[in-house]
Short mmCIF file of C-alpha atoms in Angstrom, two decimals:
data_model
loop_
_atom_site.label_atom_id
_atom_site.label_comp_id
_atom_site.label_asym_id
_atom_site.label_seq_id
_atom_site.Cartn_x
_atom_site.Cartn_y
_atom_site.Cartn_z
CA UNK A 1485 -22.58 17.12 15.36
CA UNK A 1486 -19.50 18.58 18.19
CA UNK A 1487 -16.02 18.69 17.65
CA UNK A 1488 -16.31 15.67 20.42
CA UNK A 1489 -18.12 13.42 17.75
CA UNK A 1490 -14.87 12.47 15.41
CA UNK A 1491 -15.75 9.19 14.64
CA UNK A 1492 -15.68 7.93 11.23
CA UNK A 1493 -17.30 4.75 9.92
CA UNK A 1494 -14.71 2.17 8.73
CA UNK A 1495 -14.59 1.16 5.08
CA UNK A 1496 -14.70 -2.33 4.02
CA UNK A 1497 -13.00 -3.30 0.79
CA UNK A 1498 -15.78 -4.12 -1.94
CA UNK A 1499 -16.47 -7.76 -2.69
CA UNK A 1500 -15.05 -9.72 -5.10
CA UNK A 1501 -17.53 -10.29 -8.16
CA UNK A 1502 -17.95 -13.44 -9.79
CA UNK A 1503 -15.56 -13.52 -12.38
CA UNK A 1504 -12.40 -12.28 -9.94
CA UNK A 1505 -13.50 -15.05 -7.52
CA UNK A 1506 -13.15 -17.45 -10.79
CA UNK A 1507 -9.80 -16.67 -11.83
CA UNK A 1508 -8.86 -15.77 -8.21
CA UNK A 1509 -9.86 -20.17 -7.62
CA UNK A 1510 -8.56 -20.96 -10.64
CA UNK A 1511 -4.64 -19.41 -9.68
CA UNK A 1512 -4.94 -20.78 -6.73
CA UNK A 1513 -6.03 -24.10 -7.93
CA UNK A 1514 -3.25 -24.25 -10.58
CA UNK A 1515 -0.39 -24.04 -7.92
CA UNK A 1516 -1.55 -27.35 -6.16
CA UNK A 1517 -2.72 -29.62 -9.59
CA UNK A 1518 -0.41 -29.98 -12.33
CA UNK A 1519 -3.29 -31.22 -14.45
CA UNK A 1520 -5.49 -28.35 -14.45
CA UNK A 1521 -4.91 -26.77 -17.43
CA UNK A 1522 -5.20 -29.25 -19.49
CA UNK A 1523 -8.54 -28.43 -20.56
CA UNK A 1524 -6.97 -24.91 -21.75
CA UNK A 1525 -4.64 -26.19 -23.80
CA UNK A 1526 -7.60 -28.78 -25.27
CA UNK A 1527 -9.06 -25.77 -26.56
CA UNK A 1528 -5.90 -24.15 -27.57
CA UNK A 1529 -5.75 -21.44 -24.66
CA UNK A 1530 -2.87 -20.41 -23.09
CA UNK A 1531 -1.85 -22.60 -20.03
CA UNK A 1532 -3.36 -21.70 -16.76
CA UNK A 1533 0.64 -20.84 -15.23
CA UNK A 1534 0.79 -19.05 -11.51
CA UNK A 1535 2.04 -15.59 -13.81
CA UNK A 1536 -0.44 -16.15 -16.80
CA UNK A 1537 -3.58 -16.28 -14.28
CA UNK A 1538 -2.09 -13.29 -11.81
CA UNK A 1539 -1.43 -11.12 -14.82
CA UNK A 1540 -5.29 -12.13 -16.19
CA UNK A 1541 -6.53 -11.31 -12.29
CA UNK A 1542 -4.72 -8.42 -12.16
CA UNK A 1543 -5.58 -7.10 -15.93
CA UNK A 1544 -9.30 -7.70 -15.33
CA UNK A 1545 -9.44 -5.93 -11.22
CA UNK A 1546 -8.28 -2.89 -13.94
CA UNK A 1547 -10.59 -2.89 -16.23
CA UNK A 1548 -13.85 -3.57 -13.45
CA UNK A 1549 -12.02 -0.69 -11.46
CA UNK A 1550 -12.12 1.71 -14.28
CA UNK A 1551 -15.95 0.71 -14.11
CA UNK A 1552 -15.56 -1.38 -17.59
CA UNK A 1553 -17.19 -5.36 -17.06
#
């Protein structure tokens, strides 16, 4: 290795795992289909809402990025 040879290999931003890709489909389903939560509130969940699902997507990237499943 020379001070000529400065290159550095780029990063690439991990995958999504299963579960973020879910809930990641499942947001983006729930702004085009009015119906879709339906089965939710069947089984007495919370609505599947644009803000509900972000703040689920967002609450679970933390908890995966603090290495918790």
């Amino acid at each position: 290795m020379n001070a000529s040879d400065t290159t550095t290999a780029s990063r690439r931003p991990p995958k999504a795992w299963p579960l973020e890709s879910a809930l990641i489909s499942a947001a983006l389903a729930a702004q085009r289909v009015s119906w879709i939560d339906a089965p939710a509130r069947a089984l007495g969940l919370g609505p599947f809402t644009r803000q509900r699902l972000t703040r689920q997507v967002l609450a679970q990237l933390r908890r995966t990025a603090g290495g918790r499943p």
